[in-house]
GROMACS .gro file of C-alpha atoms in nm:
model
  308
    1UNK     CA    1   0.000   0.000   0.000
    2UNK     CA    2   0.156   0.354  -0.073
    3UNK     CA    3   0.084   0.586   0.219
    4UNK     CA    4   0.123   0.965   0.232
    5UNK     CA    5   0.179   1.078   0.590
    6UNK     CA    6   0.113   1.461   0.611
    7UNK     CA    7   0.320   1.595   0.906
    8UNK     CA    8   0.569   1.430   1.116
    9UNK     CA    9   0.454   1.539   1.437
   10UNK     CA   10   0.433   1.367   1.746
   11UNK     CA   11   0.088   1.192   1.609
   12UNK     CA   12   0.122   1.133   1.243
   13UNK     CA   13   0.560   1.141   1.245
   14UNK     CA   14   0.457   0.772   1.522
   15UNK     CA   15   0.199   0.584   1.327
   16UNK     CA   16   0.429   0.667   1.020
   17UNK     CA   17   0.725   0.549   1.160
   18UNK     CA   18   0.516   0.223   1.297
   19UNK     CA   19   0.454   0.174   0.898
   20UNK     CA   20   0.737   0.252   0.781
   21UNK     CA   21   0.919   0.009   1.037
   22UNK     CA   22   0.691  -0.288   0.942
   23UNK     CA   23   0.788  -0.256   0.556
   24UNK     CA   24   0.539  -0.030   0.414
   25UNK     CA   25   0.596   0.202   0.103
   26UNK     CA   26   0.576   0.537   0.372
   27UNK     CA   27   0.611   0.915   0.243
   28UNK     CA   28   0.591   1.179   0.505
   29UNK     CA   29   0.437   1.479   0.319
   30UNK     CA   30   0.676   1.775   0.556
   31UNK     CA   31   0.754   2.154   0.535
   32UNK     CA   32   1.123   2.237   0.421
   33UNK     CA   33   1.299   2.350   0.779
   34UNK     CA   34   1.149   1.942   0.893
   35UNK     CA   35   1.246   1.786   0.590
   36UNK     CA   36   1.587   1.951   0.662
   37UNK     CA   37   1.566   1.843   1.002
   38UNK     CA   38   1.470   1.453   0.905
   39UNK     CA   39   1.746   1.460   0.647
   40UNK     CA   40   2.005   1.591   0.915
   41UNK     CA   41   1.908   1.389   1.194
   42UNK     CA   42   1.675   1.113   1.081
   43UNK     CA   43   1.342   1.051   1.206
   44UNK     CA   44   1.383   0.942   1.595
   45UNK     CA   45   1.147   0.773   1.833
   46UNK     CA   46   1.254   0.733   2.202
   47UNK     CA   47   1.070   0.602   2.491
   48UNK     CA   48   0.934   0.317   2.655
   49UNK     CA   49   1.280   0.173   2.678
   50UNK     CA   50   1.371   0.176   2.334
   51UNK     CA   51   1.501   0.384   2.086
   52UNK     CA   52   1.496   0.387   1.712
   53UNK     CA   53   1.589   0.539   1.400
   54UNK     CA   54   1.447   0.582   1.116
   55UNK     CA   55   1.580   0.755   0.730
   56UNK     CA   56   1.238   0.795   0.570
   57UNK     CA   57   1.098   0.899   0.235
   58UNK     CA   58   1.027   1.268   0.250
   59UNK     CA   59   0.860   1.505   0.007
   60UNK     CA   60   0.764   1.899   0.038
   61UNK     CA   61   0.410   2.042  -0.122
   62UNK     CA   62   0.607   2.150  -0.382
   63UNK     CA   63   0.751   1.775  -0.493
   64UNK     CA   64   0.433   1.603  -0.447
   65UNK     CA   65   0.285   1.340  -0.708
   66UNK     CA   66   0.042   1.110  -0.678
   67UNK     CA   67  -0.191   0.933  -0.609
   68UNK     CA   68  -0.158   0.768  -0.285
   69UNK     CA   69  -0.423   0.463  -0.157
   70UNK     CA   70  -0.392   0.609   0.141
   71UNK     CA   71  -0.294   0.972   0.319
   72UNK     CA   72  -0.280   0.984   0.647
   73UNK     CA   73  -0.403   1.341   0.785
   74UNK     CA   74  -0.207   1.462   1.093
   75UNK     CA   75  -0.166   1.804   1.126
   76UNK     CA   76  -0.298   2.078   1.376
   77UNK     CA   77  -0.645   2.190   1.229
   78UNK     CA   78  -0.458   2.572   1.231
   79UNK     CA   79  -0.304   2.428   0.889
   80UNK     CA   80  -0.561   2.198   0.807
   81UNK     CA   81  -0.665   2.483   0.489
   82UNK     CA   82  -0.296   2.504   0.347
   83UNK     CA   83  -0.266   2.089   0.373
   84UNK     CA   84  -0.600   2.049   0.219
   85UNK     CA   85  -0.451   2.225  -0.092
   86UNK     CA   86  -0.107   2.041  -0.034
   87UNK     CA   87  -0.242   1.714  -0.096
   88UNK     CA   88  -0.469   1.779  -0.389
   89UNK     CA   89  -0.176   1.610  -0.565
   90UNK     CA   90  -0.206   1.292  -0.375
   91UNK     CA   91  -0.547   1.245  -0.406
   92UNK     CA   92  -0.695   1.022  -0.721
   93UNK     CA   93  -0.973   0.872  -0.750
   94UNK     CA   94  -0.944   0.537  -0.537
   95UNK     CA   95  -0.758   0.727  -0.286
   96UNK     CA   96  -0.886   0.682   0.128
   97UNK     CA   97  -0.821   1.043   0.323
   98UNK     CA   98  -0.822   0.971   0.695
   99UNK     CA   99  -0.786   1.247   0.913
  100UNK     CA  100  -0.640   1.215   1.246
  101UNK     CA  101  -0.763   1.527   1.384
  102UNK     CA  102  -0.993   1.607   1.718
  103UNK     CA  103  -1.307   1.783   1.663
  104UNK     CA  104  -1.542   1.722   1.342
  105UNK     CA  105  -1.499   2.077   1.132
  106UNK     CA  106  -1.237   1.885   0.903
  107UNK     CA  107  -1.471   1.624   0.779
  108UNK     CA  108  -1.695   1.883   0.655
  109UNK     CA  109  -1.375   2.068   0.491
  110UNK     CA  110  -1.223   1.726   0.355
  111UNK     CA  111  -1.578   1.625   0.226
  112UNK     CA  112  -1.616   1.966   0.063
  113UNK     CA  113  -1.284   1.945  -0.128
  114UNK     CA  114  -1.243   1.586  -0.204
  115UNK     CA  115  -1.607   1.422  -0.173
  116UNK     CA  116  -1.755   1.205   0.070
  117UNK     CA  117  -1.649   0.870  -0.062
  118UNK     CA  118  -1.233   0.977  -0.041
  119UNK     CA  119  -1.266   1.066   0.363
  120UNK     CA  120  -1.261   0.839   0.651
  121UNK     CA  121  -1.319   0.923   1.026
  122UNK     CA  122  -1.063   0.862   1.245
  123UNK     CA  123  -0.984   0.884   1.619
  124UNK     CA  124  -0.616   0.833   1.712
  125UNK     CA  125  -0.503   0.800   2.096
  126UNK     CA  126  -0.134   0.819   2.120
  127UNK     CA  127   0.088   0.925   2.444
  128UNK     CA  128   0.369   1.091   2.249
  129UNK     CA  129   0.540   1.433   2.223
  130UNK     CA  130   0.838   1.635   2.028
  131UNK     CA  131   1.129   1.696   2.237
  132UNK     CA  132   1.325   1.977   2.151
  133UNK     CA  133   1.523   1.805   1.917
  134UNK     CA  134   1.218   1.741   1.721
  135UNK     CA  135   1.221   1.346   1.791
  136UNK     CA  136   0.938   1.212   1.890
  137UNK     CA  137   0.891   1.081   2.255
  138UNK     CA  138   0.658   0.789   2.384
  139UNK     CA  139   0.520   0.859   2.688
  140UNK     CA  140   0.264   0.552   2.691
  141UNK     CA  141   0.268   0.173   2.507
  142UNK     CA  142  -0.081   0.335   2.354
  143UNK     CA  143  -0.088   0.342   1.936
  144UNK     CA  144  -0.476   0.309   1.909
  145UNK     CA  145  -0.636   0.419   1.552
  146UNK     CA  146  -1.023   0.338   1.541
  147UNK     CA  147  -1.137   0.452   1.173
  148UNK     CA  148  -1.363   0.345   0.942
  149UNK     CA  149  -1.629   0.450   0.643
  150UNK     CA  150  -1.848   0.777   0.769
  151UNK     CA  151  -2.170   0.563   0.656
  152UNK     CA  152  -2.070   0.307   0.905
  153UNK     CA  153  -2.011   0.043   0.623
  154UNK     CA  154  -1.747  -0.198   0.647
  155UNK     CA  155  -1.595  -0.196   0.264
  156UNK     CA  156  -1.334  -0.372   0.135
  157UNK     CA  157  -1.092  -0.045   0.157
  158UNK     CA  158  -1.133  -0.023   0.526
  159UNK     CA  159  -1.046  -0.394   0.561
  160UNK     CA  160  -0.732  -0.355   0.360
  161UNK     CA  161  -0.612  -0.020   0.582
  162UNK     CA  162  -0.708  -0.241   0.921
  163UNK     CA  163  -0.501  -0.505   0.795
  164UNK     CA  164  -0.222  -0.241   0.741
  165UNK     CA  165  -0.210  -0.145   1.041
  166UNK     CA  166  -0.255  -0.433   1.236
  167UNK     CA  167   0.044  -0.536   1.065
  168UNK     CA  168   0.271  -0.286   1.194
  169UNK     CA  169   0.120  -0.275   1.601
  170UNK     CA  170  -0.080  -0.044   1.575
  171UNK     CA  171  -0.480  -0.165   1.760
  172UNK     CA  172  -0.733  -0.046   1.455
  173UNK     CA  173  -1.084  -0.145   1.545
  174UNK     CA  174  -1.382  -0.062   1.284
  175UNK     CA  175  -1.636   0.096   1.535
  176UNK     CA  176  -2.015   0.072   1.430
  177UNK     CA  177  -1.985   0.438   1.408
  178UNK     CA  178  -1.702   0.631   1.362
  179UNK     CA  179  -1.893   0.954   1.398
  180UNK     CA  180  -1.986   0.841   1.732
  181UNK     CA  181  -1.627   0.775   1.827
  182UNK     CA  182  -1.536   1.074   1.714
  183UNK     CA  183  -1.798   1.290   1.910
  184UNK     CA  184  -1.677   1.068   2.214
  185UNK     CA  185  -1.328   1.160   2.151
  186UNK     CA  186  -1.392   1.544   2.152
  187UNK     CA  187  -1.619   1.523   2.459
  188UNK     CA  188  -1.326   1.421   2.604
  189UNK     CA  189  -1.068   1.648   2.506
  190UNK     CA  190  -1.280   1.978   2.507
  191UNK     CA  191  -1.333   1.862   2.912
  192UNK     CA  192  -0.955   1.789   2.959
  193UNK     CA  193  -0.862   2.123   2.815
  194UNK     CA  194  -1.154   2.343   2.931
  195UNK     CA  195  -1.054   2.227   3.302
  196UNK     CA  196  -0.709   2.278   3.218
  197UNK     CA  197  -0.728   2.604   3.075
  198UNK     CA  198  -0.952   2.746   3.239
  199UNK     CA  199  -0.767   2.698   3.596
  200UNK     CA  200  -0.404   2.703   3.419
  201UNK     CA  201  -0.317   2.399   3.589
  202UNK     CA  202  -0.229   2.036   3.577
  203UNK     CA  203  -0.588   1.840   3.617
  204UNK     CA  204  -0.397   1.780   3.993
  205UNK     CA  205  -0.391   2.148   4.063
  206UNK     CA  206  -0.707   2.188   3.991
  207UNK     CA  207  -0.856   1.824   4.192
  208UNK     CA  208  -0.677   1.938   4.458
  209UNK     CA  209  -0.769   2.308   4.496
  210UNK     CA  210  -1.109   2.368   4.736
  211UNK     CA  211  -1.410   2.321   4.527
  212UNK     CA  212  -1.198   2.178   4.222
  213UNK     CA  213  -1.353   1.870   4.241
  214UNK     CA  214  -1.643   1.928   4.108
  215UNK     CA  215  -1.544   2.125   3.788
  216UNK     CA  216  -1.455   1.834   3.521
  217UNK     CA  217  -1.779   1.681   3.600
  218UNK     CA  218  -1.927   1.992   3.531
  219UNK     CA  219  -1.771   2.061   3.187
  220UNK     CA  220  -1.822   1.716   3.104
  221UNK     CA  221  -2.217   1.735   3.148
  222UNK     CA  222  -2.234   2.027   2.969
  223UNK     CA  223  -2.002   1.840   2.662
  224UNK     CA  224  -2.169   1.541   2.719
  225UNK     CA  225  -2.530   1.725   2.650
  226UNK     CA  226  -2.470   1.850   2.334
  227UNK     CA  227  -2.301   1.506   2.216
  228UNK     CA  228  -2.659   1.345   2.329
  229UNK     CA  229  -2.841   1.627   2.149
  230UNK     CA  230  -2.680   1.572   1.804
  231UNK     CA  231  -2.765   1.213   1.817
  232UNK     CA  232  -2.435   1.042   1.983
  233UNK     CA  233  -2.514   0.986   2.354
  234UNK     CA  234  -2.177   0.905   2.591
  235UNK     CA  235  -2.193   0.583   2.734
  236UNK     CA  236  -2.169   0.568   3.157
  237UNK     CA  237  -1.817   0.385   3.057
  238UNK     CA  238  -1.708   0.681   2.829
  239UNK     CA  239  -1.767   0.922   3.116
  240UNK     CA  240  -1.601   0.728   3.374
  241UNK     CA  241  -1.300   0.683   3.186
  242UNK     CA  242  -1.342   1.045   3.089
  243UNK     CA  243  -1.299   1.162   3.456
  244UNK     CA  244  -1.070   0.851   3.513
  245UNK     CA  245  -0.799   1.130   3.365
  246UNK     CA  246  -0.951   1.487   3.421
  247UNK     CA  247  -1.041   1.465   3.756
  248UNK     CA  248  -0.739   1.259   3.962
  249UNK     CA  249  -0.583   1.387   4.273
  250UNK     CA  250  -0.210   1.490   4.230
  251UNK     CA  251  -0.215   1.421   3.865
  252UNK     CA  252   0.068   1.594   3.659
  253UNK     CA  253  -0.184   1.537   3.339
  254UNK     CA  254  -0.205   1.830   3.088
  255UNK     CA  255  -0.361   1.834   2.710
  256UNK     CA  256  -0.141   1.971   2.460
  257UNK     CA  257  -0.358   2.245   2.410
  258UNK     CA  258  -0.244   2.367   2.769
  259UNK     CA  259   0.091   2.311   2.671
  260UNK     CA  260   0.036   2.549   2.358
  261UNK     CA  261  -0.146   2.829   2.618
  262UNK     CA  262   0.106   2.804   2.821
  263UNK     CA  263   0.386   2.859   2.608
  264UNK     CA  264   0.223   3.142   2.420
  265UNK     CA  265   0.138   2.936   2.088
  266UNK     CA  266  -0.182   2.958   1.890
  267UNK     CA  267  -0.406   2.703   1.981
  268UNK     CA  268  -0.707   2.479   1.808
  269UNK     CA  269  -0.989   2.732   1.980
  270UNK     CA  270  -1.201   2.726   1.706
  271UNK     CA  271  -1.172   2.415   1.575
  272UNK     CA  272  -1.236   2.206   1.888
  273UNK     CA  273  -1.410   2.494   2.101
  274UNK     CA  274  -1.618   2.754   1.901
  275UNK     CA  275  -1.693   2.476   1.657
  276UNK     CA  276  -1.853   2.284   1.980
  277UNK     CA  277  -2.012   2.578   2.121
  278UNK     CA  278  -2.184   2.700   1.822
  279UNK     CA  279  -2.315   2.326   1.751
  280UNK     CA  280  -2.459   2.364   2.123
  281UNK     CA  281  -2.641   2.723   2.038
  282UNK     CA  282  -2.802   2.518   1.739
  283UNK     CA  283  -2.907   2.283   1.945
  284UNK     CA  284  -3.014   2.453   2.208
  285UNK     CA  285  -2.794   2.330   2.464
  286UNK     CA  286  -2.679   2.582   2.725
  287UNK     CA  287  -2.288   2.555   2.812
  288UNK     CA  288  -2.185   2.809   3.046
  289UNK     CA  289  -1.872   2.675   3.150
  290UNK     CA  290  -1.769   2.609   2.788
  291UNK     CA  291  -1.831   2.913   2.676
  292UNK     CA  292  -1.615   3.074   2.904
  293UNK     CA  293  -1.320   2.842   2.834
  294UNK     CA  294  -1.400   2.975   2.463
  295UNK     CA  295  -1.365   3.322   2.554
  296UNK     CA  296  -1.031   3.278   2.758
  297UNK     CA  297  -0.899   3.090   2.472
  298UNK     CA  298  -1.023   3.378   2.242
  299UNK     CA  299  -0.849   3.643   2.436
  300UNK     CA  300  -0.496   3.451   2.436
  301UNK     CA  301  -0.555   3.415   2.020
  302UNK     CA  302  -0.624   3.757   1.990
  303UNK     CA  303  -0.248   3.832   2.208
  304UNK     CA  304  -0.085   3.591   2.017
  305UNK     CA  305  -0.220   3.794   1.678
  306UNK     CA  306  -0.097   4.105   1.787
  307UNK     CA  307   0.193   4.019   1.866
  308UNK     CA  308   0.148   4.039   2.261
   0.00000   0.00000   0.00000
């Protein structure tokens, strides 16, 4: 199978690498200061107790040909507009688009440019991050990639890219419905990095803070409700292992879009939040405390873009 990975990130630069490793024909789609990087250094994945190296196939937008049978979307939904266009290339007309990012905006974008039938959902759970050295670090054995047809069908395609990536360790179940997965997933990350955010602390500072306990349950009704109202409830299991992470005594946890707040980098506010919140108004679902984690993320984009 010839795979296009766009981005070598901590997300997309891992499952790559996993494919790569196991023998498959891998090209990591990259901007020119990380293919420069790559080519200097190699591609480097440490953790865990091991360490490996990797001398990949690279290409830049510039370079790209295709088509691909499959291109593996990883990139921060603040350049998912400039990778849509990067990939035209690599897109023909048997060619399976699955998109590793959080939220649900993106399917509507991917489905807009390159028609229902090329896009797959996708929810990827990965413990990883880039060092400063730009390798990538595993924090956690997890390389989970549930995915599958937005109909809910099981088609031959989908079979073929399990198979894929069962063969290089990576767990790929077919869920019933991927939507629903994916509306699970970003329940879960809009409550880990509303709590988060909001309190600028670890989800331990915040637990263990008087009357912090009862915030992530908060946030996660409110995220929960507007799930239920667009048609994909959250299991009691989904919640529990929801606040199994974002509400833990003494637990160091952060999201990476706390990391990004933190550090005075953009962040994905509209794509994970305002996209969320407006969905609610629609629905009529009132989020107060999601809202206001909206707003404070608002505020810090609107420092970032002048220059503050």
């Amino acid at each position: 199978m010839k795979i296009l990975v766009v981005g070598a990130g901590a997300t997309g630069g891992y499952f790559g690498a996993l494919l790569a490793r196991a023998g498959q024909d891998v090209t990591f789609l990259v901007r020119p200061v990380r293919a420069a990087a790559i080519r200097a250094r190699g591609l480097r994945i440490a953790g865990r107790g091991e360490q490996w190296l990797l001398t990949p196939d690279l290409v830049t937008a510039d370079e790209l040909a295709g088509p691909y049978d499959l291109v593996l979307l990883s990139v921060k939904s603040t350049g998912l507009d400039r990778a849509i266009e990067d990939i035209a290339p690599a897109v023909g007309p048997d060619t399976a688009v699955l998109p590793l990012l959080n939220g649900l905006a993106h399917i509507d974008a991917l489905n807009t440019r390159f028609g229902e039938k090329a896009v797959l959902g996708g929810v990827a759970k990965v413990v990883t991050t880039l060092d400063d050295n730009g390798d990538i670090q595993r924090l956690a054995p997890l390389a989970h990639l549930a995915f599958g047809e937005q109909d809910g069908a099981v088609s031959p395609r989908v079979e073929r890219i399990r198979a894929v990536l069962d063969g290089a360790g990576i767990d790929a179940p077919v869920p019933d419905r991927i939507i629903t997965a994916m509306w699970h997933k970003w329940v879960f990350i809009t409550t880990f990095g509303a709590v988060t955010s909001l309190m600028r602390g670890t989800v331990g500072e915040v637990y263990d803070a008087p009357g912090g306990p009862s915030l992530a349950p908060a946030v996660l009704d409110e995220a929960a409700a507007i799930a239920a109202a667009a048609g994909h409830p959250v299991p009691e299991s989904e919640r529990a292992a929801t606040l199994a992470v974002v509400s833990v005594p003494g637990s160091p946890m952060v999201p990476s879009l706390y990391r990004d707040l933190a550090g005075g980098r953009a962040t994905e506010v509209e794509h994970l939040f305002g996209d969320l919140t407006d969905r609610a108004r629609a629905l009529g679902v009132a989020t107060p405390l999601l809202d206001l984690a909206t707003l404070h993320l608002r505020v810090h984009e609107r420092r970032i873009a002048a220059g503050a």
